[in-house]
Coordinates of C-alpha atoms in Angstrom, one line a residue:
M22 CA 71.7 55.9 65.7
R23 CA 73.0 52.5 65.0
R24 CA 72.1 49.7 67.3
L25 CA 75.0 47.7 68.6
A26 CA 75.3 44.7 66.4
V27 CA 74.5 41.9 68.9
Q28 CA 73.5 38.7 67.0
Y29 CA 70.0 37.4 67.6
R30 CA 68.5 34.1 66.2
I31 CA 65.0 34.2 64.7
T32 CA 63.5 30.8 63.9
H33 CA 61.2 30.2 60.8
L34 CA 57.6 29.6 61.8
T35 CA 54.4 28.9 59.9
L36 CA 52.0 31.8 59.2
R37 CA 49.6 30.5 62.0
E38 CA 52.3 30.8 64.5
M39 CA 53.5 34.3 63.5
A40 CA 52.2 37.5 65.0
L41 CA 52.5 41.3 64.6
I42 CA 54.0 43.6 67.2
S43 CA 51.5 45.2 69.4
Y44 CA 51.8 48.1 71.8
E45 CA 50.7 45.9 74.7
E46 CA 53.3 43.2 73.9
L47 CA 56.0 45.8 73.4
A48 CA 55.3 47.5 76.8
A49 CA 55.1 44.2 78.6
G50 CA 58.3 43.0 76.9
L51 CA 60.2 46.2 78.1
E52 CA 59.1 45.7 81.6
E53 CA 60.0 42.0 81.6
S54 CA 63.4 42.8 80.1
W55 CA 64.4 45.6 82.5
L56 CA 63.6 43.3 85.5
I57 CA 65.7 40.5 83.9
A58 CA 68.6 43.0 83.4
G59 CA 68.4 43.9 87.1
L60 CA 66.9 47.4 86.7
H61 CA 63.8 48.8 88.6
E62 CA 61.5 51.6 87.7
H63 CA 60.9 54.8 89.8
A64 CA 58.2 55.8 87.4
V65 CA 56.2 54.5 84.5
I66 CA 53.9 57.0 82.7
E67 CA 51.6 56.2 79.8
S68 CA 49.6 58.9 78.0
I69 CA 47.6 59.5 74.8
Q70 CA 47.9 62.6 72.7
L71 CA 44.3 63.2 71.6
E72 CA 45.1 65.3 68.6
T73 CA 47.3 62.7 66.9
L74 CA 46.3 59.5 68.8
D75 CA 50.0 58.9 69.7
R76 CA 50.6 56.8 72.8
T77 CA 53.6 57.7 74.8
Y78 CA 55.3 55.3 77.1
R79 CA 58.0 56.7 79.6
A80 CA 59.9 54.9 82.2
E81 CA 62.7 56.0 84.6
L82 CA 65.0 53.1 85.3
F83 CA 67.6 52.8 88.0
P84 CA 70.0 50.0 89.0
E85 CA 70.2 48.9 92.6
H86 CA 71.6 51.7 94.8
P87 CA 71.8 52.8 98.4
E88 CA 68.7 54.3 99.9
P89 CA 67.6 56.9 100.3
I90 CA 68.9 58.9 97.4
G91 CA 70.6 62.1 98.7
E92 CA 69.2 65.5 98.1
G93 CA 70.2 67.0 94.8
W94 CA 72.0 63.7 93.8
S95 CA 71.1 60.4 92.4
P96 CA 73.0 57.4 90.9
P97 CA 73.3 57.2 87.1
W98 CA 69.8 56.4 85.6
V99 CA 68.1 56.2 82.2
E100 CA 64.8 57.5 81.0
L101 CA 63.2 55.3 78.3
N102 CA 60.7 57.0 75.9
L103 CA 58.5 55.2 73.2
V104 CA 56.0 57.0 70.9
W105 CA 53.5 54.5 69.4
T106 CA 51.7 56.4 66.6
A107 CA 48.4 55.9 64.9
A108 CA 50.3 54.5 62.0
H109 CA 52.0 52.0 64.3
Q110 CA 48.5 51.0 65.6
L111 CA 47.2 50.5 62.1
A112 CA 50.2 48.4 61.0
S113 CA 49.9 46.2 64.1
E114 CA 46.3 45.5 63.1
G115 CA 47.4 44.2 59.8
R116 CA 46.6 47.2 57.7
D117 CA 48.7 47.7 54.4
I118 CA 50.5 50.9 55.6
A119 CA 54.1 52.0 56.1
P120 CA 54.3 52.7 59.9
G121 CA 57.5 54.6 60.0
P122 CA 60.3 54.1 62.4
L123 CA 59.6 52.4 65.7
E124 CA 62.2 53.8 68.1
L125 CA 63.2 53.5 71.8
A126 CA 64.9 56.7 73.0
W127 CA 67.3 56.4 75.9
T128 CA 68.4 59.4 78.0
Y129 CA 71.2 58.7 80.5
T130 CA 71.7 61.2 83.4
V131 CA 74.8 61.3 85.6
D132 CA 75.1 63.7 88.6
I133 CA 78.6 65.0 89.2
R134 CA 79.6 66.1 92.7
S135 CA 82.8 67.7 91.7
F136 CA 82.3 71.1 90.1
D137 CA 85.9 71.7 89.1
R138 CA 86.1 69.3 86.2
S139 CA 86.2 70.6 82.7
D140 CA 83.7 69.5 80.1
A141 CA 86.4 67.7 78.2
E142 CA 87.4 65.7 81.2
L143 CA 83.8 64.7 81.9
I144 CA 83.1 63.7 78.4
R145 CA 86.3 61.7 78.2
A146 CA 85.3 59.9 81.4
F147 CA 81.8 59.2 80.1
N148 CA 83.0 57.8 76.8
G149 CA 85.5 55.6 78.7
A150 CA 82.6 54.2 80.7
V151 CA 80.6 53.5 77.6
R152 CA 83.5 51.8 75.9
A153 CA 84.1 49.7 79.1
A154 CA 80.4 48.6 79.1
L155 CA 80.3 47.7 75.4
R156 CA 83.4 45.6 75.9
R157 CA 81.7 43.6 78.7
V158 CA 78.6 43.0 76.6
A159 CA 80.2 42.3 73.2
P160 CA 84.0 41.9 73.6
D161 CA 84.5 40.7 70.0
L162 CA 82.7 43.6 68.4
P163 CA 84.3 47.1 67.8
P164 CA 82.3 49.7 69.6
P165 CA 80.5 52.2 67.4
S166 CA 82.0 55.7 67.6
D167 CA 78.5 57.5 67.5
Y168 CA 76.8 55.2 70.0
I169 CA 75.8 58.0 72.5
A170 CA 75.6 61.9 72.0
V171 CA 76.8 63.7 75.2
E172 CA 76.2 67.1 76.7
I173 CA 77.2 68.8 79.9
R174 CA 74.6 70.7 81.9
R175 CA 75.8 73.2 84.5
G176 CA 73.4 75.1 86.9
Y177 CA 74.3 78.2 88.9
R178 CA 72.8 80.3 91.7
I179 CA 72.9 83.9 90.8
N180 CA 74.0 86.0 93.7
D181 CA 76.7 88.7 93.8
K182 CA 78.9 86.1 92.3
P183 CA 77.4 83.1 90.4
S184 CA 78.0 79.8 92.2
P185 CA 77.6 76.3 90.8
V186 CA 74.6 74.4 92.0
Y187 CA 74.8 71.2 89.9
V188 CA 76.7 69.5 87.0
Q189 CA 75.0 66.7 85.0
I190 CA 76.2 64.7 82.1
V191 CA 73.3 63.8 79.8
G192 CA 73.7 61.2 77.0
T193 CA 71.2 60.2 74.5
N194 CA 70.8 57.5 71.9
V195 CA 68.0 55.7 70.0
T196 CA 67.2 52.0 69.3
D197 CA 65.4 51.5 66.0
L198 CA 63.1 48.4 66.0
S199 CA 61.8 49.0 62.6
D200 CA 63.4 45.7 61.3
L201 CA 60.9 43.7 63.4
W202 CA 57.8 45.1 61.8
G203 CA 55.6 42.6 59.9
Q204 CA 55.4 39.0 60.6
R205 CA 58.0 37.6 63.1
S206 CA 58.6 35.2 65.9
P207 CA 57.1 36.6 69.2
E208 CA 60.3 35.5 71.0
A209 CA 62.4 37.6 68.4
L210 CA 61.0 40.9 69.9
R211 CA 61.8 39.6 73.5
D212 CA 65.2 38.6 72.5
V213 CA 66.0 42.0 71.1
L214 CA 64.5 43.8 74.1
R215 CA 66.5 41.7 76.5
G216 CA 69.7 42.4 74.6
E217 CA 69.0 46.2 74.6
L218 CA 68.2 46.2 78.4
L219 CA 71.4 44.2 79.0
I220 CA 73.4 46.9 77.3
V221 CA 71.5 49.6 79.3
A222 CA 72.1 48.0 82.6
T223 CA 75.8 47.3 81.9
L224 CA 76.2 50.9 80.9
L225 CA 74.5 52.2 84.1
H226 CA 76.8 50.0 86.2
S227 CA 79.9 51.3 84.2
L228 CA 78.8 54.9 84.8
G229 CA 78.3 54.2 88.5
E230 CA 81.7 52.7 88.8
T231 CA 83.2 55.8 87.1
F232 CA 81.1 58.7 88.7
T233 CA 79.2 57.5 91.8
P234 CA 81.0 57.9 95.2
G235 CA 80.0 55.1 97.5
G236 CA 77.4 53.9 94.9
I237 CA 77.2 50.7 92.8
G238 CA 80.5 49.0 92.0
G239 CA 82.7 51.3 94.1
Y240 CA 84.2 54.5 92.7
R241 CA 87.0 55.6 90.4
S242 CA 87.9 59.3 90.2
V243 CA 87.4 61.1 86.8
D244 CA 91.1 61.4 86.5
T245 CA 91.6 57.7 86.3
A246 CA 88.4 56.8 84.3

């Protein structure tokens, strides 16, 4: 999906001053950026797929929230996933190879305590929170209509009569960093990551305002979101 068109300034440097993206710098830049944006991780997992030599980086990111998290409920949070392929690694070493897309996948999860809201109501409230967040980050830019894909997940306990156990809103989108491949200013990558994590943090706060009773930023009912 399209990345929100936030403007970044990239300075012109000599060849000696320019560098390639590396996995280590990308991972470090992400961690620096989510701290700057006011998020903290509950888990960071890195693994290697031996068959393909893909490196997977996954982080669960939360805004500040009351402790402890209640059973069966958490504030809105996001899972970040990055797959660094063997082609990415070869490109980072300066090989003449087309590395393919370099994508950050974001999966937002919102737990809903009220089971009697329709899917349409929940999706409308979620999209309202997204629009409010994007207005805060980039008030002069029209929000893209396809920024986040949304699904509603409902779980039931099967007894004589099925009873609801949980309702979650799950939203997904992808940031494509492919335009940063090749020679570039080291600061340019950090600028882009900081901009992306600022959007993520603002969106989590907006979702918290809309859906989290007693959580970050207060609470507005779904009816008024």
